[in-house]
Short mmCIF file of C-alpha atoms and ligand atoms in Angstrom, two decimals:
data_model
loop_
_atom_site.label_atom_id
_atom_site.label_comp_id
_atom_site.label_asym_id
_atom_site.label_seq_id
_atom_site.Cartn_x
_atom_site.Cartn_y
_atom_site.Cartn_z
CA UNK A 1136 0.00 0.00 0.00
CA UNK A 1137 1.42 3.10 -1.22
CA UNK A 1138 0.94 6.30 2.17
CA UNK A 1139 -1.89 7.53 0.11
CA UNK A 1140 -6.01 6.45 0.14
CA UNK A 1141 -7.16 5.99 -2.68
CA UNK A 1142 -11.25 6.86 -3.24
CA UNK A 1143 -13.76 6.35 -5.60
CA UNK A 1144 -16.99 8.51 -5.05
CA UNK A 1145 -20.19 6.77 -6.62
CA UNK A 1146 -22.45 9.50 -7.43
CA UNK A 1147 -22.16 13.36 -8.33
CA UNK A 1148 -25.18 14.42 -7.23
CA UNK A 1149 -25.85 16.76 -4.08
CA UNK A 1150 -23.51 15.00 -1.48
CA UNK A 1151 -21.05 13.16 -3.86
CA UNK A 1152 -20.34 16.85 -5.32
CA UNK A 1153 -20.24 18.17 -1.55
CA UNK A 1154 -17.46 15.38 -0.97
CA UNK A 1155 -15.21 16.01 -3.68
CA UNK A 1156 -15.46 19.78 -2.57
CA UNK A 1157 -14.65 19.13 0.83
CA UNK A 1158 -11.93 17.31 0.11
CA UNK A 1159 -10.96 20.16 -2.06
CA UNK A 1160 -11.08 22.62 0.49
CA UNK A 1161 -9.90 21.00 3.78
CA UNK A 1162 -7.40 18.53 2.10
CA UNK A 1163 -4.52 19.88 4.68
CA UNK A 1164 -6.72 19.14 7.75
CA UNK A 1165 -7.01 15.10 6.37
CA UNK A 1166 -3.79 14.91 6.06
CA UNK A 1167 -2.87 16.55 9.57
CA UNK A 1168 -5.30 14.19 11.06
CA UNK A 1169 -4.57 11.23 9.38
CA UNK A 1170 -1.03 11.13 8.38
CA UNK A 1171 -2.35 10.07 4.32
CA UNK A 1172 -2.81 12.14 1.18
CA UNK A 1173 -6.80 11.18 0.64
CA UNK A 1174 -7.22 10.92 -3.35
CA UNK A 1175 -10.17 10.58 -5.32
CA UNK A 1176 -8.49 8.21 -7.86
CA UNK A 1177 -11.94 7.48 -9.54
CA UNK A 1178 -15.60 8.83 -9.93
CA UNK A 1179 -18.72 6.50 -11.22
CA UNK A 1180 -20.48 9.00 -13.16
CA UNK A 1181 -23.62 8.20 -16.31
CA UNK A 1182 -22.26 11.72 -18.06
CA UNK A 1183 -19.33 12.77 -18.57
CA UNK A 1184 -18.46 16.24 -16.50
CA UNK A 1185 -16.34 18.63 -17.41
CA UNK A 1186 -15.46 20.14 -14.09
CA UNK A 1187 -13.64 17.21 -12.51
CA UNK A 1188 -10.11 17.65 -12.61
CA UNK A 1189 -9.02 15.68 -15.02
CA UNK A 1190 -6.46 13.79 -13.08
CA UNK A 1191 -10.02 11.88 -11.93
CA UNK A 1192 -10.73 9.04 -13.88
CA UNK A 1193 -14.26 9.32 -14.46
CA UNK A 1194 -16.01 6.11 -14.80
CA UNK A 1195 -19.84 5.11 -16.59
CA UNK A 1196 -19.30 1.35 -15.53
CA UNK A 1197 -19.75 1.65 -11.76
CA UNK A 1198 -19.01 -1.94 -11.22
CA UNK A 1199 -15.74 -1.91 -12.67
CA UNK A 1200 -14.78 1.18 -10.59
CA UNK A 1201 -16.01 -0.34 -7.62
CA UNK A 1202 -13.79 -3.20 -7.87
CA UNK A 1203 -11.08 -1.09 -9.09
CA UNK A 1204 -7.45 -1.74 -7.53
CA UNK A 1205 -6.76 1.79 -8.01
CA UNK A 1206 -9.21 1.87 -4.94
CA UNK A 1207 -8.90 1.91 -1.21
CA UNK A 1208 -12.43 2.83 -0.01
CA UNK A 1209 -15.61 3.41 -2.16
CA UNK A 1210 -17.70 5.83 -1.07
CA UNK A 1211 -21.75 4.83 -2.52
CA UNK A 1212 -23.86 8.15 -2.58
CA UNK A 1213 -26.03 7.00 -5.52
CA UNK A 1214 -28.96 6.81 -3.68
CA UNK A 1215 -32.22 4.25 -4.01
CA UNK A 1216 -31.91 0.33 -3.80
CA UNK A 1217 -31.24 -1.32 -7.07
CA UNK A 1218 -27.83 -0.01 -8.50
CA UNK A 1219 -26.16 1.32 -5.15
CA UNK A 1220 -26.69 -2.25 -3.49
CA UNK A 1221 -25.15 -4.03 -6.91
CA UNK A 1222 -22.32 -1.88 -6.39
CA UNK A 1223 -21.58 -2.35 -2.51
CA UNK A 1224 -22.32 -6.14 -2.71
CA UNK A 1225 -19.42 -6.08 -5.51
CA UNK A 1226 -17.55 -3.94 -3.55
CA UNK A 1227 -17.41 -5.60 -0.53
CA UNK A 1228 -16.97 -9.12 -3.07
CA UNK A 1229 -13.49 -7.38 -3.89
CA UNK A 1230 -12.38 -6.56 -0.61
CA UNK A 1231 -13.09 -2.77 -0.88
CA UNK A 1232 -14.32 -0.54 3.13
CA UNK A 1233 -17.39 0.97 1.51
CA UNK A 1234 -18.99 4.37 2.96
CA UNK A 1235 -22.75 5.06 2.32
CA UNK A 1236 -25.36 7.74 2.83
CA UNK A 1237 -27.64 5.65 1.64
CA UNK A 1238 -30.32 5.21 4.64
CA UNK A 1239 -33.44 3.37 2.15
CA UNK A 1240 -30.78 0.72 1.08
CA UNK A 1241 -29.30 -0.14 4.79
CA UNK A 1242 -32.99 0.03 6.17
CA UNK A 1243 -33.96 -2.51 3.61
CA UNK A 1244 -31.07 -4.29 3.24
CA UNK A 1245 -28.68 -3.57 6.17
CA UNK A 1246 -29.09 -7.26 7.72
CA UNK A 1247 -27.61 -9.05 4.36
CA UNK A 1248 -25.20 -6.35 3.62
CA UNK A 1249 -23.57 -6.30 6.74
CA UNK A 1250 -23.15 -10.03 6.93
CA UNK A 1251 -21.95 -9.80 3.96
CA UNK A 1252 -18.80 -7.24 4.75
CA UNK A 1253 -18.26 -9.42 8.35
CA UNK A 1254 -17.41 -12.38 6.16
CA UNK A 1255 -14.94 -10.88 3.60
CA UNK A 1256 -13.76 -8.77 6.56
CA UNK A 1257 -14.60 -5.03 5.61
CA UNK A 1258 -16.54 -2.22 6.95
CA UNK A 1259 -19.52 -0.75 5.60
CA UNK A 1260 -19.92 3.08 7.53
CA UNK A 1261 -22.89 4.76 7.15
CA UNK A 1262 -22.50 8.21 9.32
CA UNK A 1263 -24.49 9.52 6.78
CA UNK A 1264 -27.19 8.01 6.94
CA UNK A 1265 -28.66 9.01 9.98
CA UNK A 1266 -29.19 13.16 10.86
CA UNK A 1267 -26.71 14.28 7.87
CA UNK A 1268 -23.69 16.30 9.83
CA UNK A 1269 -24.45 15.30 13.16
CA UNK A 1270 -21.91 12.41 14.44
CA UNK A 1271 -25.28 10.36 16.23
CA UNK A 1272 -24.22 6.91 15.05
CA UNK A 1273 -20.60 7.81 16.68
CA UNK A 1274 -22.11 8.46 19.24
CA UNK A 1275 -24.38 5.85 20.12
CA UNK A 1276 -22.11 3.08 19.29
CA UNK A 1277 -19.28 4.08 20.48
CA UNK A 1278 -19.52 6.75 23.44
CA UNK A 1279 -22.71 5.32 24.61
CA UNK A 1280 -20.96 1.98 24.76
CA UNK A 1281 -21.55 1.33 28.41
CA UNK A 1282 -25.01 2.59 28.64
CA UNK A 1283 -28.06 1.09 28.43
CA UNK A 1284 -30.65 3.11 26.26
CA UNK A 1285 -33.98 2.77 27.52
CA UNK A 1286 -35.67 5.06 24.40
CA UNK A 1287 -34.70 8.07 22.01
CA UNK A 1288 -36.75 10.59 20.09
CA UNK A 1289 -35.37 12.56 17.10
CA UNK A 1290 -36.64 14.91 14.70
CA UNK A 1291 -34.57 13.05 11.49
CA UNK A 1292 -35.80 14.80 8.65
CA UNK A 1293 -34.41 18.07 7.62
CA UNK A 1294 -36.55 18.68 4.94
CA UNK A 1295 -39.94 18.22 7.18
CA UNK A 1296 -38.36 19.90 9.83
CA UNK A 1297 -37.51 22.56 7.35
CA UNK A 1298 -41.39 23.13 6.14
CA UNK A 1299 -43.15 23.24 9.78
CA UNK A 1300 -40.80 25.47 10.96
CA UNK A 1301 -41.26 27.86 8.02
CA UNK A 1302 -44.95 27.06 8.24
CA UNK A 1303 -45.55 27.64 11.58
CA UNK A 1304 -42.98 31.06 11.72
CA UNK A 1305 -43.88 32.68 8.13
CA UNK A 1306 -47.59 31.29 7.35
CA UNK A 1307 -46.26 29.54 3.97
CA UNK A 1308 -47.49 27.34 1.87
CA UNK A 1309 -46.52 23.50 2.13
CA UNK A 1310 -45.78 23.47 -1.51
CA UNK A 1311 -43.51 26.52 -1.35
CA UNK A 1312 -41.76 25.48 1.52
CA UNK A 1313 -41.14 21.98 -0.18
CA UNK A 1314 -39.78 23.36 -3.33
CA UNK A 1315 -37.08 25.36 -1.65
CA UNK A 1316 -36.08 22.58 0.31
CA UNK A 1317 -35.33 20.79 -3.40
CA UNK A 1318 -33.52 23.61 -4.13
CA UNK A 1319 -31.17 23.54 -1.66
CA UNK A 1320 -30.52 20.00 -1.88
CA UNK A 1321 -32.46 18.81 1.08
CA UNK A 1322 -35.04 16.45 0.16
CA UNK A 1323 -34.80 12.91 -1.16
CA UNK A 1324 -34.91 12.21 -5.11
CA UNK A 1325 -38.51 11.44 -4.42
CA UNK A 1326 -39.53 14.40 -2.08
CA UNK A 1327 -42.57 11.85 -0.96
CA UNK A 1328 -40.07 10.32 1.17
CA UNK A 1329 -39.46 13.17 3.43
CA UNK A 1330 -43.25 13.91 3.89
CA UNK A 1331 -44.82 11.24 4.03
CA UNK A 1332 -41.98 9.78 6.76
CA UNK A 1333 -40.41 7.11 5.30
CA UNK A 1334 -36.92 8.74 5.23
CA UNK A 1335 -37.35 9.00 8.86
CA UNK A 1336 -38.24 5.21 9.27
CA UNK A 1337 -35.70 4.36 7.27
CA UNK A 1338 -33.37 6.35 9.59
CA UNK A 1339 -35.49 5.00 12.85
CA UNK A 1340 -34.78 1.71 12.10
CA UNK A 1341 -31.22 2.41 11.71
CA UNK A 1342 -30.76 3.86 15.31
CA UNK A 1343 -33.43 1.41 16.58
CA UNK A 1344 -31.03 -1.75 16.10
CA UNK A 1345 -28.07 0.36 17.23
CA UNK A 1346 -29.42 1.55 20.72
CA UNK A 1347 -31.10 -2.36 21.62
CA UNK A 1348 -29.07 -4.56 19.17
CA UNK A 1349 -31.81 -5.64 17.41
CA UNK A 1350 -31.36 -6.40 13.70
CA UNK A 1351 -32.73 -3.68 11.05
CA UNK A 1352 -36.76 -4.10 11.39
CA UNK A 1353 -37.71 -1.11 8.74
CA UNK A 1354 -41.25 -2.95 8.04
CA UNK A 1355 -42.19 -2.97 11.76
CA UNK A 1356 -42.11 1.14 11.76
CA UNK A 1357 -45.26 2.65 12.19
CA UNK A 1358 -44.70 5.43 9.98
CA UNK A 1359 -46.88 8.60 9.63
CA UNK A 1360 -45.86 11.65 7.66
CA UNK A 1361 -46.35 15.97 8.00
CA UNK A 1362 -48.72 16.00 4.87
CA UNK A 1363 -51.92 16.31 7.14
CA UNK A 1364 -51.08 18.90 9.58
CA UNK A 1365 -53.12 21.95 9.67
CA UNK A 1366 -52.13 25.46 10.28
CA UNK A 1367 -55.16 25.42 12.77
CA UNK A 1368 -53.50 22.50 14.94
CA UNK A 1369 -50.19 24.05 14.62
CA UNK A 1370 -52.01 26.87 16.34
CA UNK A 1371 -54.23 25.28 18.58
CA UNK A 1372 -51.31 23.53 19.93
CA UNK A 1373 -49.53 26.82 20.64
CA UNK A 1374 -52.36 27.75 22.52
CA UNK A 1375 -52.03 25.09 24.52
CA UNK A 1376 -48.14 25.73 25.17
CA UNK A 1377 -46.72 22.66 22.85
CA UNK A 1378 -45.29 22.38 19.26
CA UNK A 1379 -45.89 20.05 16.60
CA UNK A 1380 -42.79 18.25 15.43
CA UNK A 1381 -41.90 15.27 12.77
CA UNK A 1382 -40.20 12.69 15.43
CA UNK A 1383 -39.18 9.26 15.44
CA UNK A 1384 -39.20 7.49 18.34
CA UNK A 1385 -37.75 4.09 19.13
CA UNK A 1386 -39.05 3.00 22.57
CA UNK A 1387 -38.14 -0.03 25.30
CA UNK A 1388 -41.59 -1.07 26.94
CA UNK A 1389 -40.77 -3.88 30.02
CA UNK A 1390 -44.60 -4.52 30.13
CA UNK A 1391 -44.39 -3.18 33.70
CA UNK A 1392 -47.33 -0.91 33.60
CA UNK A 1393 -51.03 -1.45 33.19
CA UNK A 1394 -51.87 -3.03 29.60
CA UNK A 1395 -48.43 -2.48 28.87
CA UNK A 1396 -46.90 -5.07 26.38
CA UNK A 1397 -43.17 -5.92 26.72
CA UNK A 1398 -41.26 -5.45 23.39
CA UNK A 1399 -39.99 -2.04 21.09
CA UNK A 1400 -42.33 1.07 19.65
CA UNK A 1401 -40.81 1.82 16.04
CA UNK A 1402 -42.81 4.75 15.35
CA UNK A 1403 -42.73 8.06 13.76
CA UNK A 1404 -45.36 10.48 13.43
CA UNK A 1405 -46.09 14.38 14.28
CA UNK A 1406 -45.82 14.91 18.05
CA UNK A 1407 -47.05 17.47 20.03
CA UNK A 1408 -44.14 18.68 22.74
CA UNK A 1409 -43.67 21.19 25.27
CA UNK A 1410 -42.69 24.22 23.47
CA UNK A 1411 -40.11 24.79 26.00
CA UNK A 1412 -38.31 21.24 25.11
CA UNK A 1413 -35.20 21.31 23.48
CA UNK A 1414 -36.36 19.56 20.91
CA UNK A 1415 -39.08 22.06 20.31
CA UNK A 1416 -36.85 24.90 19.53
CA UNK A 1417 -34.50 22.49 16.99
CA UNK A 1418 -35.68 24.96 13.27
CA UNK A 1419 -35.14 25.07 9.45
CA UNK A 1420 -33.14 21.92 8.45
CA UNK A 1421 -31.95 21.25 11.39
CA UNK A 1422 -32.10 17.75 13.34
CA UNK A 1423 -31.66 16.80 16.63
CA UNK A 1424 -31.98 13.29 18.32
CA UNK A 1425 -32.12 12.97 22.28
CA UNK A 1426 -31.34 9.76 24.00
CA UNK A 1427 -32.29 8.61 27.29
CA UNK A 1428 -30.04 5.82 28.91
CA UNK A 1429 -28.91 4.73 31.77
CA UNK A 1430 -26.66 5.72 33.69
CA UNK A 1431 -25.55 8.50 31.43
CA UNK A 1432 -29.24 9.89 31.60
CA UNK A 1433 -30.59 12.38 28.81
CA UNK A 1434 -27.94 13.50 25.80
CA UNK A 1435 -29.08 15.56 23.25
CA UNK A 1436 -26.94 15.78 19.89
CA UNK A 1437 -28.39 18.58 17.22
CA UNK A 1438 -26.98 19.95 13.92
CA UNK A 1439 -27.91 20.27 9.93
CA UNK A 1440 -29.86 17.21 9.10
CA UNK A 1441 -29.68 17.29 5.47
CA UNK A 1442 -27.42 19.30 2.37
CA UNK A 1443 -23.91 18.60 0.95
CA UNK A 1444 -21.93 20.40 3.52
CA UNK A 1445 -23.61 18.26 6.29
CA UNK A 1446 -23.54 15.01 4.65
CA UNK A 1447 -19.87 15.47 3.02
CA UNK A 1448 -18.55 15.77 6.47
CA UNK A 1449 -20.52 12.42 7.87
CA UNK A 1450 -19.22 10.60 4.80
CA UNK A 1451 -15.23 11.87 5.45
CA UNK A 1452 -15.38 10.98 8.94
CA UNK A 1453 -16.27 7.69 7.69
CA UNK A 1454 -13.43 7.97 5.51
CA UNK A 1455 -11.06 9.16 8.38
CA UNK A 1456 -12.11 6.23 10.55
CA UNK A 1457 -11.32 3.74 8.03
CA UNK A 1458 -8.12 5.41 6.85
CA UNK A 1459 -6.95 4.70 10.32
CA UNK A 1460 -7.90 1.30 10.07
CA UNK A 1461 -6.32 0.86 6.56
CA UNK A 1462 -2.89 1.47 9.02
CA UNK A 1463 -0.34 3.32 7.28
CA UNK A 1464 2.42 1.02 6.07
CA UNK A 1465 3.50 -0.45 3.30
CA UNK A 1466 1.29 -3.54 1.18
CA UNK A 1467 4.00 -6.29 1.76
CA UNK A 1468 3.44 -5.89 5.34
CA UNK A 1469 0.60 -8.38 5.88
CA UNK A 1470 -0.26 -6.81 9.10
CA UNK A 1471 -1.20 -3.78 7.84
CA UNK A 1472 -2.71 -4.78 4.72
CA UNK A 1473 -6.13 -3.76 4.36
CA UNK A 1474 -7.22 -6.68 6.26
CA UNK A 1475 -5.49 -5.48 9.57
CA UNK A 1476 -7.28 -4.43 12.97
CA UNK A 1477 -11.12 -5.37 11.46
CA UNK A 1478 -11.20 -7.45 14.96
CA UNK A 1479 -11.11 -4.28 16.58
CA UNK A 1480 -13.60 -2.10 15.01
CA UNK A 1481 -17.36 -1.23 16.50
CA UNK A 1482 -19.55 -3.59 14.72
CA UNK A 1483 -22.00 -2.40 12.32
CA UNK A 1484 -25.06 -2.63 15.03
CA UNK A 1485 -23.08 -1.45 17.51
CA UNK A 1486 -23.58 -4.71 19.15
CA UNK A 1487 -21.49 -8.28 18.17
CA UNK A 1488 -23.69 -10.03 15.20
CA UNK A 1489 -24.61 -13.26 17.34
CA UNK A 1490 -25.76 -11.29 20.16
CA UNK A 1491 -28.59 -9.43 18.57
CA UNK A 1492 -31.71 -10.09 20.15
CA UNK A 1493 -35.27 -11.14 19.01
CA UNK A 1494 -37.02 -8.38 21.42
CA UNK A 1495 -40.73 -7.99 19.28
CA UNK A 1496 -41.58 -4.76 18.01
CA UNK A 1497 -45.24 -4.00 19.23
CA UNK A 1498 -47.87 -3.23 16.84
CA UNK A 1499 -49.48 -0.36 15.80
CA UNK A 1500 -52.28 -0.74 18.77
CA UNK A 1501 -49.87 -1.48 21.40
CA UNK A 1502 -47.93 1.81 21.44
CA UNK A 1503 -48.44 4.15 24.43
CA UNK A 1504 -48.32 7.75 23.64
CA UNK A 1505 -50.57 10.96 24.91
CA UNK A 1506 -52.64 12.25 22.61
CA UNK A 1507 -54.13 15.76 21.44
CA UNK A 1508 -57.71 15.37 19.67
CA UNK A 1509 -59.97 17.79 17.79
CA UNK A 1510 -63.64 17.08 17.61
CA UNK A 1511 -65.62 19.18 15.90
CA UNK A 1512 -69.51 19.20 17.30
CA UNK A 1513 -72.86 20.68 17.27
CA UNK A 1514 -72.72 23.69 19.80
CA UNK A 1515 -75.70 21.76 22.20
CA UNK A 1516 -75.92 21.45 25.62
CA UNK A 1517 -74.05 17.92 26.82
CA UNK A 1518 -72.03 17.41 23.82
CA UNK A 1519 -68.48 17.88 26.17
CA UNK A 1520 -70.08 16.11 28.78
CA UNK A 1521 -70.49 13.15 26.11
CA UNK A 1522 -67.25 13.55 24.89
CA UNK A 1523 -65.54 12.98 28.30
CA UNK A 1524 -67.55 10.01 29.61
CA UNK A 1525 -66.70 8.05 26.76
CA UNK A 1526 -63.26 8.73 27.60
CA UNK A 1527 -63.23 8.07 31.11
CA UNK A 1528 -65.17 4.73 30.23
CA UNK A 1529 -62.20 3.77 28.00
CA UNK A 1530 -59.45 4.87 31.30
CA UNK A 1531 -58.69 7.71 29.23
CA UNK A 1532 -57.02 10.46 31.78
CA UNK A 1533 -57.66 14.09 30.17
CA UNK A 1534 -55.14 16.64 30.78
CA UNK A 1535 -56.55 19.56 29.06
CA UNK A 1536 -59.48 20.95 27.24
CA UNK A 1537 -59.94 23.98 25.00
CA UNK A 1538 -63.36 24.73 23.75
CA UNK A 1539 -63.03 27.49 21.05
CA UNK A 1540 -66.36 29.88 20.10
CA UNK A 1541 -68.54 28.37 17.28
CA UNK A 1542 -66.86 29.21 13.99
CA UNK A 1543 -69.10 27.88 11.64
CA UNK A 1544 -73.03 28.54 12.43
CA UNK A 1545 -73.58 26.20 15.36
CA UNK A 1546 -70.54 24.11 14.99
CA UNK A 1547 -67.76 24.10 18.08
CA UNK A 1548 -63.88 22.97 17.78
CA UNK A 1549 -63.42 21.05 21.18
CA UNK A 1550 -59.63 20.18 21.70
CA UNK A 1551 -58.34 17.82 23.67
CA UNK A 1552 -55.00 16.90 25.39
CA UNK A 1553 -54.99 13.37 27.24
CA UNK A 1554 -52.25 11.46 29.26
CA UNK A 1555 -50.41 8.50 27.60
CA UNK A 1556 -52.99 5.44 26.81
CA UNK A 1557 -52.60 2.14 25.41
CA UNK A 1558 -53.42 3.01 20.99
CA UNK A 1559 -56.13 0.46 21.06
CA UNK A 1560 -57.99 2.22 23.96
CA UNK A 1561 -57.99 5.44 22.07
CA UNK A 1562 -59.12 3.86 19.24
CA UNK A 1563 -62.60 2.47 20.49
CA UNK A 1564 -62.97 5.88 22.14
CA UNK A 1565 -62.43 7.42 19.06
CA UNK A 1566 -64.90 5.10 17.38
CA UNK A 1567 -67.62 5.87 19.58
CA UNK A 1568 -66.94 9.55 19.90
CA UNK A 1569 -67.44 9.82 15.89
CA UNK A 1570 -70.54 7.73 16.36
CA UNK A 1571 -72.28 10.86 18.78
CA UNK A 1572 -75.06 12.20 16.79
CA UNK A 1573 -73.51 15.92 18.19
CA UNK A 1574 -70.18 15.12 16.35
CA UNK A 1575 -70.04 16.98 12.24
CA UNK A 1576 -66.77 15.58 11.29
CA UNK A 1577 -63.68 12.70 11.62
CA UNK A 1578 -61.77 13.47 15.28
CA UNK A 1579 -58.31 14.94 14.12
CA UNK A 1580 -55.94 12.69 16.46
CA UNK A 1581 -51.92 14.03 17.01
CA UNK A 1582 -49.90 11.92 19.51
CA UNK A 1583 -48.33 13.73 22.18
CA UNK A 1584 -45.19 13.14 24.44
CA UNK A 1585 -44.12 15.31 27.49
CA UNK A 1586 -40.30 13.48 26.71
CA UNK A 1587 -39.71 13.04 30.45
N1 HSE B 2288 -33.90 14.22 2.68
C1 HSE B 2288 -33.16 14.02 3.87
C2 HSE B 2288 -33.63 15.03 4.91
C3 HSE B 2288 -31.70 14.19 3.59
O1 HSE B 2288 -34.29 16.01 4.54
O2 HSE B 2288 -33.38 14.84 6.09
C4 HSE B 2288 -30.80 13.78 4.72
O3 HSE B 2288 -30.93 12.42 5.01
#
């Protein structure tokens, strides 16, 4: 091995563009830190671009590049499942450390992949993956190593973080809000990812197996997205003194408490939270993921979420860590060959393969969270008073109510904050709530979660 690393960046889009600038502009600082020169020795590219120094091969047969032995590391920021897993399977086939950004692909196919790389002895890192420029996977496998994390909530989405914040602070419209977030290279190639929170889950499921060491689950995630939020609730919940954010939440339940069922809550959804949380000041494309464990207690880690500047530095750190790995001497040296130290690295789930566990992930109905409802009835005497019996019937503790003047002839918003309650309670309560002959329209249910 030659003292140089040799890379080849899969992808120009966004973040692979964002990589080969940062490398660009801070290549003194990698070499300070790592003792190598860091080249990009190769690009997979479908067109040909003209503003690649030309020293860079650039390459339309990402297969061959990616087994390439002008290659060290290959860094995969093609995005979606089909191509980008072709390449890191045949990667990984030819020995090559891979980095990725690609949470869909690890969400879906993390399990095989990473059994994969464990038996031809290479690393697959995916900082990238999870909250764009914030070092969370870092952190949870490695200085969180000696805690036990009981649950963690995240907003991990900047581009749905970016549109209720400038929703909620400017009035604008979802679609506006949206299309700047394309713009500035936020949102996923298919922007119904972000919305509809599926890049979220995809990232949930990542930090799901890494806090209990549970294999990648991304089907199991109840998944909700931002798409049906209101302006009103945004404002009703203000009201109220809490904030609507996109979170996911990955959740230990011991099956301690009444109707509780033991096992994991995958979920992610909007969220009403105390305004004066942490979390519910994190803005704009920022993300921000808070973990409770034990005996460490609560951590919170924020920063950009999304955009090439955030996500080039999760990918190089990557590339830093495995640099160091690489060692730093020459090929015929067998132990420090590219094979060297792999024994001693964090494994990819944090935790050692054969001791993930088979903990279930509770279904949709099993989740405990609080909830805020909106009913919306005829303005007649005992319509409240109907309201709340059926909810104390079902055990359902009510924390607040808000009854707002009739805004349509006759017609009254009633809103409603409860404590936490089993789903499938809330459900049947909802059921027979819209079944009141006092009750115009479908009860407008947001979860809610105090994050004590
Ligand atoms: N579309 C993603 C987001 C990019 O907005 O968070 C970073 O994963």
């Amino acid at each position: 091995m030659s003292n140089s690393i040799k890379l080849a960046i899969l992808g120009l889009g966004t973040v692979g563009t964002g990589v080969i600038n940062l490398i660009n502009d801070n290549l003194n600082e990698l070499k300070r830190r790592s003792g190598r020169d860091i080249i990009i020795t190769e690009v997979g590219t479908r067109r040909h671009r003209d503003d690649i120094d030309p020293n860079i091969m650039q390459n339309s047969d990402l297969m061959a590049t990616a087994a390439s032995d002008n290659v060290d590391i290959v860094v995969e920021v093609i995005g979606g499942t089909t191509l980008a897993k072709d390449v890191i399977m045949h990667a990984i086939k030819n020995g090559k450390h891979v980095v990725t950004a690609n949470k869909a692909l690890l969400a879906e196919h993390g399990n095989e992949i990473f059994a994969f790389a464990e038996e031809h002895n290479v690393h697959v890192a995916y900082e990238a993956a999870v909250a764009g420029g914030i070092p969370i996977i870092k952190v949870m496998r490695e200085a969180l190593a000696a805690n036990k994390i009981d649950w963690l909530a995240g907003i991990i989405n900047g581009t749905g973080n970016f549109i209720m914040t400038e929703m909620r602070d400017k009035g604008r419209p979802f679609a506006d809000v949206l299309s700047e977030a394309q713009e500035l290279g936020y949102a996923e190639a298919d922007p119904t990812f972000d919305v509809e929170g599926i890049d979220a889950a995809h990232k949930l499921a990542l930090l799901a197996s890494i806090a209990f060491g549970i294999p990648l689950q991304f089907d199991k995630v109840y998944c909700e997205g931002i798409t049906g939020i209101t302006l009103q609730d945004v404002n009703y919940a203000e009201e109220l003194g809490y904030r609507i954010k996109h979170l996911g939440f990955a959740v230990r339940r011991d099956g301690q408490g009444n109707d509780e069922a033991s096992g994991i809550e995958l979920r992610v959804h909007p969220t009403l939270i105390p305004q004066d949380a942490l979390l519910a000041n994190v803005n704009g494309v920022k993300n921000a993921v808070l973990v409770n464990s034990h005996p460490l207690g609560q951590t919170l880690y924020c920063g950009d979420g999304a955009g090439a500047g955030a996500t080039a530095s999760a990918v190089m750190a990557d590339v830093m860590d495995l640099v160091r790995v690489l060692g730093s001497k020459d090929s015929s040296d067998e132990s420090n060959s590219n094979q060297n130290n792999h024994g001693h690295h964090v494994p990819h789930l944090a935790f050692i393969p054969e001791q993930l566990s088979d903990t279930p992930i509770l279904r949709a109905e099993q989740m405990i969270t609080g909830y805020y409802l909106r009913v919306h009835a005829y303005d007649s005497p005992g319509v409240l008073a109907d309201i709340t019996r059926i909810l104390s019937d079902a055990g359902i503790n009510i924390d607040a109510i808000l009854q707002k003047p009739a805004h349509k002839v006759g017609q009254v918003p009633v809103i409603i904050l409860t404590l936490p309650v089993v789903e499938s309670q809330m459900n049947l309560a909802i059921e027979k709530i819209e079944k009141l002959d006092t009750i115009t329209d479908k009860v407008v249910r947001i979860r809610l979660d105090e994050l004590a």
